[in-house]
Amino acid sequence: MQLNYKVFGEGDPVLILHGMFGTLDNWQTIAKKLAEHFMVFIIDLRNHGRSPHSDEFDYTIMANDIREFMENNWIYEAHVVGHSMGGKVAMQLASEEPDLIQKLAVVDIAPKTYKGNHQTIFEALFSLDLKELESRKQADQLLQEKIDSYSVRQFILKNLSINKETQHYEWKMNLPVIHGAYQHILDKGNLSAPFEHPTLFIKGAQSNYILPEEFETYKTYFPNAVLKTIEKAGHWVHAEQPKLFLEVLTDFLLN
């Protein structure tokens, strides 16, 4: 699968993988700053952004997409950064192909299975009649009935685009497949052999996706892992505290 991507800078390669409902655009600001030190690739995972859609959608398949991406771009080894679902893709790749990853940074997600908390969002998205939709503003007003958070609505609405042929709105993401695979997305993946290379887990202080009291159990899969917490940040650490996030990530990757 030919994944959509953008690249910035020169130097050792860094791959950045977004979370569920996300796109590479969510990471463009961070990528441009990191590009002062590295060649940074931001990538749309399958069924997201401008990458192809497919009925096949699990962590093993997505990790293989990244392995193929590296081969196609002559990348033999890279630092890999993954947020949320993208962090689980990164961990899966590290488990299966450890020699491809020099350093691994996992942003606000853990190697464990989660209970779902996106059902209201899915219901809101499926409730939109895209053929009748006239504007993003109207979409925001309709979503507001089920999604209180303005920032979450704006994050979701970045997935809306206009089909040039029909002139109707459509989702860039493959919403039905993502919804159908949601239980798998919550799963920890098929982690097997420990990844021995340096690993950084970055936690938003106001997020409960990573629990410090569980951190020692993460070392079953990532024995050389360390945990850094970003204050005054929730799950979208990189968007809420970009300066602090960049300082922590850059220091890890450079040293």
Short mmCIF file of N, CA and C in Angstrom, two decimals, residues 19-150:
data_model
loop_
_atom_site.label_atom_id
_atom_site.label_comp_id
_atom_site.label_asym_id
_atom_site.label_seq_id
_atom_site.Cartn_x
_atom_site.Cartn_y
_atom_site.Cartn_z
N GLY A 19 -2.84 9.24 15.52
CA GLY A 19 -3.82 8.39 16.19
C GLY A 19 -5.10 8.20 15.40
N MET A 20 -6.06 7.48 15.99
CA MET A 20 -7.35 7.21 15.35
C MET A 20 -8.08 8.52 15.05
N PHE A 21 -8.70 8.60 13.88
CA PHE A 21 -9.37 9.79 13.35
C PHE A 21 -8.39 10.89 12.95
N GLY A 22 -7.08 10.67 13.15
CA GLY A 22 -6.10 11.71 12.86
C GLY A 22 -5.61 11.66 11.43
N THR A 23 -4.74 12.62 11.09
CA THR A 23 -4.05 12.66 9.80
C THR A 23 -2.65 13.19 10.05
N LEU A 24 -1.82 13.11 9.02
CA LEU A 24 -0.47 13.64 9.14
C LEU A 24 -0.46 15.13 9.46
N ASP A 25 -1.51 15.85 9.03
CA ASP A 25 -1.56 17.30 9.27
C ASP A 25 -1.55 17.64 10.75
N ASN A 26 -2.04 16.73 11.60
CA ASN A 26 -2.03 16.98 13.03
C ASN A 26 -0.61 17.15 13.58
N TRP A 27 0.37 16.65 12.82
CA TRP A 27 1.75 16.64 13.30
C TRP A 27 2.68 17.56 12.51
N GLN A 28 2.12 18.35 11.62
CA GLN A 28 2.97 19.14 10.72
C GLN A 28 3.80 20.18 11.48
N THR A 29 3.21 20.85 12.45
CA THR A 29 3.94 21.86 13.23
C THR A 29 5.12 21.23 13.97
N ILE A 30 4.87 20.09 14.62
CA ILE A 30 5.95 19.37 15.32
C ILE A 30 7.01 18.91 14.34
N ALA A 31 6.58 18.38 13.19
CA ALA A 31 7.53 17.87 12.20
C ALA A 31 8.47 18.96 11.71
N LYS A 32 7.94 20.14 11.46
CA LYS A 32 8.77 21.23 10.95
C LYS A 32 9.82 21.65 11.97
N LYS A 33 9.48 21.60 13.26
CA LYS A 33 10.45 21.93 14.30
C LYS A 33 11.51 20.83 14.43
N LEU A 34 11.06 19.57 14.41
CA LEU A 34 12.01 18.45 14.48
C LEU A 34 12.95 18.43 13.28
N ALA A 35 12.47 18.98 12.16
CA ALA A 35 13.26 18.98 10.93
C ALA A 35 14.51 19.85 11.02
N GLU A 36 14.65 20.61 12.10
CA GLU A 36 15.89 21.33 12.33
C GLU A 36 17.04 20.37 12.63
N HIS A 37 16.69 19.13 13.03
CA HIS A 37 17.69 18.14 13.41
C HIS A 37 17.61 16.85 12.60
N PHE A 38 16.45 16.55 12.01
CA PHE A 38 16.22 15.25 11.39
C PHE A 38 15.50 15.40 10.05
N MET A 39 15.46 14.30 9.28
CA MET A 39 14.55 14.19 8.15
C MET A 39 13.27 13.55 8.68
N VAL A 40 12.19 14.31 8.69
CA VAL A 40 10.98 13.89 9.38
C VAL A 40 9.90 13.52 8.36
N PHE A 41 9.37 12.31 8.49
CA PHE A 41 8.29 11.82 7.65
C PHE A 41 7.01 11.77 8.49
N ILE A 42 5.98 12.51 8.09
CA ILE A 42 4.67 12.36 8.71
C ILE A 42 3.79 11.58 7.73
N ILE A 43 3.09 10.59 8.24
CA ILE A 43 2.46 9.58 7.39
C ILE A 43 0.98 9.43 7.74
N ASP A 44 0.13 9.36 6.71
CA ASP A 44 -1.27 8.96 6.91
C ASP A 44 -1.34 7.44 6.96
N LEU A 45 -1.79 6.88 8.07
CA LEU A 45 -1.99 5.44 8.14
C LEU A 45 -3.15 5.03 7.24
N ARG A 46 -3.18 3.75 6.86
CA ARG A 46 -4.28 3.27 6.00
C ARG A 46 -5.63 3.61 6.61
N ASN A 47 -6.59 3.87 5.75
CA ASN A 47 -7.96 4.25 6.15
C ASN A 47 -8.03 5.60 6.84
N HIS A 48 -6.97 6.39 6.74
CA HIS A 48 -6.94 7.73 7.33
C HIS A 48 -6.35 8.71 6.33
N GLY A 49 -6.74 9.99 6.47
CA GLY A 49 -6.17 11.04 5.64
C GLY A 49 -6.32 10.74 4.17
N ARG A 50 -5.21 10.91 3.44
CA ARG A 50 -5.22 10.67 1.99
C ARG A 50 -4.59 9.34 1.60
N SER A 51 -4.38 8.46 2.57
CA SER A 51 -3.90 7.12 2.25
C SER A 51 -5.06 6.25 1.79
N PRO A 52 -4.76 5.16 1.07
CA PRO A 52 -5.82 4.29 0.54
C PRO A 52 -6.70 3.68 1.63
N HIS A 53 -7.93 3.35 1.24
CA HIS A 53 -8.86 2.64 2.11
C HIS A 53 -8.76 1.14 1.86
N SER A 54 -9.02 0.37 2.90
CA SER A 54 -8.95 -1.08 2.80
C SER A 54 -9.84 -1.69 3.87
N ASP A 55 -10.41 -2.86 3.58
CA ASP A 55 -11.19 -3.58 4.59
C ASP A 55 -10.28 -4.24 5.63
N GLU A 56 -9.01 -4.41 5.28
CA GLU A 56 -8.05 -5.01 6.21
C GLU A 56 -7.49 -3.92 7.11
N PHE A 57 -7.61 -4.14 8.42
CA PHE A 57 -7.24 -3.06 9.34
C PHE A 57 -6.94 -3.63 10.72
N ASP A 58 -5.69 -3.92 10.99
CA ASP A 58 -5.27 -4.30 12.34
C ASP A 58 -3.81 -3.89 12.53
N TYR A 59 -3.28 -4.08 13.72
CA TYR A 59 -1.93 -3.55 14.01
C TYR A 59 -0.83 -4.26 13.24
N THR A 60 -0.98 -5.56 13.02
CA THR A 60 0.02 -6.28 12.24
C THR A 60 0.06 -5.75 10.81
N ILE A 61 -1.10 -5.53 10.22
CA ILE A 61 -1.17 -5.02 8.85
C ILE A 61 -0.61 -3.60 8.77
N MET A 62 -0.97 -2.75 9.75
CA MET A 62 -0.48 -1.37 9.72
C MET A 62 1.02 -1.30 9.98
N ALA A 63 1.53 -2.17 10.83
CA ALA A 63 2.97 -2.22 11.05
C ALA A 63 3.69 -2.65 9.77
N ASN A 64 3.09 -3.59 9.05
CA ASN A 64 3.68 -4.01 7.77
C ASN A 64 3.65 -2.88 6.75
N ASP A 65 2.59 -2.04 6.79
CA ASP A 65 2.54 -0.86 5.92
C ASP A 65 3.76 0.02 6.16
N ILE A 66 4.12 0.22 7.42
CA ILE A 66 5.25 1.09 7.75
C ILE A 66 6.56 0.43 7.34
N ARG A 67 6.66 -0.88 7.51
CA ARG A 67 7.86 -1.58 7.05
C ARG A 67 8.03 -1.40 5.55
N GLU A 68 6.93 -1.56 4.79
CA GLU A 68 6.99 -1.38 3.34
C GLU A 68 7.31 0.08 2.98
N PHE A 69 6.75 1.02 3.74
CA PHE A 69 7.05 2.44 3.51
C PHE A 69 8.55 2.69 3.66
N MET A 70 9.14 2.10 4.68
CA MET A 70 10.57 2.29 4.89
C MET A 70 11.37 1.69 3.73
N GLU A 71 10.99 0.51 3.31
CA GLU A 71 11.68 -0.12 2.17
C GLU A 71 11.56 0.73 0.91
N ASN A 72 10.36 1.23 0.64
CA ASN A 72 10.12 2.00 -0.58
C ASN A 72 10.86 3.34 -0.58
N ASN A 73 11.19 3.83 0.62
CA ASN A 73 11.88 5.11 0.73
C ASN A 73 13.34 4.93 1.14
N TRP A 74 13.84 3.72 0.99
CA TRP A 74 15.25 3.43 1.26
C TRP A 74 15.67 3.82 2.67
N ILE A 75 14.78 3.56 3.61
CA ILE A 75 15.07 3.83 5.02
C ILE A 75 15.37 2.50 5.70
N TYR A 76 16.61 2.34 6.14
CA TYR A 76 17.02 1.06 6.73
C TYR A 76 16.84 1.04 8.24
N GLU A 77 16.82 2.22 8.83
CA GLU A 77 16.64 2.34 10.28
C GLU A 77 16.13 3.75 10.56
N ALA A 78 15.23 3.88 11.53
CA ALA A 78 14.65 5.18 11.81
C ALA A 78 14.24 5.27 13.27
N HIS A 79 14.12 6.49 13.75
CA HIS A 79 13.40 6.74 15.00
C HIS A 79 11.92 6.75 14.65
N VAL A 80 11.10 6.15 15.50
CA VAL A 80 9.66 6.10 15.23
C VAL A 80 8.90 6.69 16.41
N VAL A 81 8.01 7.62 16.10
CA VAL A 81 7.17 8.28 17.10
C VAL A 81 5.72 7.96 16.77
N GLY A 82 4.96 7.49 17.75
CA GLY A 82 3.56 7.18 17.50
C GLY A 82 2.67 7.68 18.61
N HIS A 83 1.55 8.30 18.24
CA HIS A 83 0.59 8.81 19.22
C HIS A 83 -0.67 7.95 19.22
N SER A 84 -1.10 7.54 20.41
CA SER A 84 -2.36 6.82 20.57
C SER A 84 -2.37 5.57 19.68
N MET A 85 -3.33 5.43 18.77
CA MET A 85 -3.35 4.26 17.88
C MET A 85 -2.03 4.14 17.12
N GLY A 86 -1.47 5.27 16.68
CA GLY A 86 -0.18 5.24 15.99
C GLY A 86 0.93 4.74 16.88
N GLY A 87 0.81 4.98 18.19
CA GLY A 87 1.78 4.45 19.14
C GLY A 87 1.72 2.93 19.21
N LYS A 88 0.51 2.39 19.09
CA LYS A 88 0.38 0.93 19.08
C LYS A 88 0.91 0.33 17.79
N VAL A 89 0.73 1.05 16.67
CA VAL A 89 1.35 0.60 15.41
C VAL A 89 2.87 0.58 15.57
N ALA A 90 3.41 1.64 16.17
CA ALA A 90 4.85 1.74 16.36
C ALA A 90 5.36 0.61 17.27
N MET A 91 4.62 0.31 18.34
CA MET A 91 5.02 -0.78 19.24
C MET A 91 4.97 -2.13 18.54
N GLN A 92 3.94 -2.32 17.69
CA GLN A 92 3.84 -3.56 16.93
C GLN A 92 5.03 -3.72 16.00
N LEU A 93 5.40 -2.64 15.30
CA LEU A 93 6.56 -2.69 14.41
C LEU A 93 7.83 -2.98 15.20
N ALA A 94 7.97 -2.37 16.37
CA ALA A 94 9.16 -2.60 17.20
C ALA A 94 9.24 -4.06 17.64
N SER A 95 8.09 -4.66 17.93
CA SER A 95 8.06 -6.06 18.35
C SER A 95 8.43 -7.00 17.21
N GLU A 96 7.94 -6.68 16.00
CA GLU A 96 8.15 -7.58 14.86
C GLU A 96 9.47 -7.33 14.13
N GLU A 97 9.86 -6.06 14.04
CA GLU A 97 11.05 -5.69 13.25
C GLU A 97 11.94 -4.75 14.06
N PRO A 98 12.52 -5.24 15.17
CA PRO A 98 13.27 -4.35 16.05
C PRO A 98 14.48 -3.69 15.39
N ASP A 99 15.07 -4.33 14.42
CA ASP A 99 16.25 -3.76 13.77
C ASP A 99 15.94 -2.54 12.92
N LEU A 100 14.65 -2.33 12.62
CA LEU A 100 14.27 -1.17 11.81
C LEU A 100 14.19 0.11 12.64
N ILE A 101 14.11 -0.03 13.97
CA ILE A 101 13.87 1.12 14.83
C ILE A 101 15.07 1.38 15.73
N GLN A 102 15.60 2.58 15.63
CA GLN A 102 16.74 2.98 16.46
C GLN A 102 16.26 3.39 17.85
N LYS A 103 15.30 4.32 17.89
CA LYS A 103 14.66 4.72 19.14
C LYS A 103 13.16 4.80 18.91
N LEU A 104 12.41 4.47 19.96
CA LEU A 104 10.95 4.44 19.88
C LEU A 104 10.37 5.42 20.89
N ALA A 105 9.47 6.29 20.43
CA ALA A 105 8.76 7.21 21.33
C ALA A 105 7.26 6.97 21.20
N VAL A 106 6.63 6.65 22.31
CA VAL A 106 5.20 6.31 22.34
C VAL A 106 4.47 7.39 23.13
N VAL A 107 3.53 8.05 22.48
CA VAL A 107 2.89 9.23 23.06
C VAL A 107 1.50 8.89 23.59
N ASP A 108 1.36 8.92 24.89
CA ASP A 108 0.10 8.79 25.63
C ASP A 108 -0.73 7.57 25.23
N ILE A 109 -0.07 6.44 25.20
CA ILE A 109 -0.74 5.15 24.99
C ILE A 109 0.16 4.09 25.60
N ALA A 110 -0.40 2.96 25.97
CA ALA A 110 0.36 1.91 26.64
C ALA A 110 0.14 0.57 25.94
N PRO A 111 1.06 -0.38 26.17
CA PRO A 111 0.89 -1.72 25.59
C PRO A 111 -0.11 -2.54 26.41
N LYS A 112 -1.37 -2.14 26.31
CA LYS A 112 -2.42 -2.84 27.04
C LYS A 112 -3.74 -2.66 26.29
N THR A 113 -4.75 -3.42 26.69
CA THR A 113 -6.08 -3.31 26.11
C THR A 113 -6.91 -2.30 26.90
N TYR A 114 -7.63 -1.46 26.18
CA TYR A 114 -8.41 -0.40 26.80
C TYR A 114 -9.91 -0.69 26.70
N LYS A 115 -10.66 -0.06 27.59
CA LYS A 115 -12.11 -0.03 27.45
C LYS A 115 -12.46 1.13 26.51
N GLY A 116 -13.45 0.93 25.67
CA GLY A 116 -13.78 1.94 24.69
C GLY A 116 -14.48 3.15 25.29
N ASN A 117 -14.19 4.34 24.73
CA ASN A 117 -14.89 5.55 25.16
C ASN A 117 -15.20 6.46 23.97
N HIS A 118 -15.29 5.85 22.77
CA HIS A 118 -15.54 6.64 21.57
C HIS A 118 -16.92 6.41 20.97
N GLN A 119 -17.78 5.65 21.65
CA GLN A 119 -19.05 5.28 21.03
C GLN A 119 -19.91 6.49 20.71
N THR A 120 -19.89 7.48 21.61
CA THR A 120 -20.67 8.69 21.36
C THR A 120 -20.17 9.42 20.12
N ILE A 121 -18.85 9.42 19.94
CA ILE A 121 -18.27 10.07 18.75
C ILE A 121 -18.68 9.33 17.49
N PHE A 122 -18.60 8.00 17.51
CA PHE A 122 -19.04 7.22 16.35
C PHE A 122 -20.51 7.51 16.03
N GLU A 123 -21.36 7.52 17.05
CA GLU A 123 -22.78 7.78 16.83
C GLU A 123 -22.99 9.15 16.21
N ALA A 124 -22.23 10.14 16.68
CA ALA A 124 -22.35 11.49 16.14
C ALA A 124 -21.94 11.54 14.68
N LEU A 125 -20.85 10.85 14.34
CA LEU A 125 -20.35 10.87 12.96
C LEU A 125 -21.32 10.16 12.02
N PHE A 126 -21.84 9.03 12.44
CA PHE A 126 -22.78 8.29 11.59
C PHE A 126 -24.11 9.02 11.45
N SER A 127 -24.41 9.91 12.39
CA SER A 127 -25.68 10.63 12.34
C SER A 127 -25.67 11.76 11.31
N LEU A 128 -24.47 12.17 10.86
CA LEU A 128 -24.39 13.25 9.88
C LEU A 128 -24.81 12.75 8.50
N ASP A 129 -25.75 13.44 7.87
CA ASP A 129 -26.12 13.14 6.49
C ASP A 129 -25.24 13.99 5.59
N LEU A 130 -24.14 13.40 5.10
CA LEU A 130 -23.13 14.17 4.38
C LEU A 130 -23.68 14.75 3.07
N LYS A 131 -24.64 14.07 2.45
CA LYS A 131 -25.21 14.56 1.19
C LYS A 131 -26.02 15.84 1.38
N GLU A 132 -26.54 16.02 2.59
CA GLU A 132 -27.35 17.21 2.88
C GLU A 132 -26.54 18.32 3.53
N LEU A 133 -25.29 18.00 3.87
CA LEU A 133 -24.45 18.95 4.59
C LEU A 133 -24.04 20.10 3.67
N GLU A 134 -24.17 21.33 4.16
CA GLU A 134 -23.88 22.50 3.34
C GLU A 134 -22.58 23.20 3.72
N SER A 135 -22.07 22.97 4.94
CA SER A 135 -20.86 23.66 5.38
C SER A 135 -20.26 22.96 6.59
N ARG A 136 -19.00 23.26 6.85
CA ARG A 136 -18.35 22.74 8.06
C ARG A 136 -19.02 23.33 9.31
N LYS A 137 -19.43 24.59 9.20
CA LYS A 137 -20.09 25.23 10.34
C LYS A 137 -21.37 24.47 10.70
N GLN A 138 -22.12 24.07 9.68
CA GLN A 138 -23.34 23.30 9.93
C GLN A 138 -22.99 21.95 10.56
N ALA A 139 -21.93 21.31 10.06
CA ALA A 139 -21.49 20.03 10.62
C ALA A 139 -21.12 20.18 12.09
N ASP A 140 -20.42 21.27 12.42
CA ASP A 140 -20.04 21.52 13.81
C ASP A 140 -21.27 21.68 14.68
N GLN A 141 -22.27 22.41 14.18
CA GLN A 141 -23.50 22.62 14.95
C GLN A 141 -24.22 21.30 15.20
N LEU A 142 -24.25 20.44 14.19
CA LEU A 142 -24.92 19.15 14.33
C LEU A 142 -24.16 18.23 15.29
N LEU A 143 -22.84 18.24 15.19
CA LEU A 143 -22.04 17.39 16.07
C LEU A 143 -22.13 17.84 17.52
N GLN A 144 -22.37 19.13 17.71
CA GLN A 144 -22.42 19.69 19.05
C GLN A 144 -23.52 19.05 19.89
N GLU A 145 -24.54 18.49 19.23
CA GLU A 145 -25.63 17.84 19.96
C GLU A 145 -25.13 16.61 20.71
N LYS A 146 -24.05 15.99 20.22
CA LYS A 146 -23.55 14.77 20.86
C LYS A 146 -22.12 14.92 21.41
N ILE A 147 -21.34 15.88 20.86
CA ILE A 147 -19.95 16.06 21.28
C ILE A 147 -19.80 17.46 21.86
N ASP A 148 -19.63 17.55 23.17
CA ASP A 148 -19.55 18.86 23.84
C ASP A 148 -18.25 19.60 23.53
N SER A 149 -17.15 18.85 23.43
CA SER A 149 -15.84 19.47 23.32
C SER A 149 -15.62 20.12 21.95
N TYR A 150 -15.36 21.42 21.95
CA TYR A 150 -15.08 22.14 20.70
C TYR A 150 -13.82 21.60 20.04
#
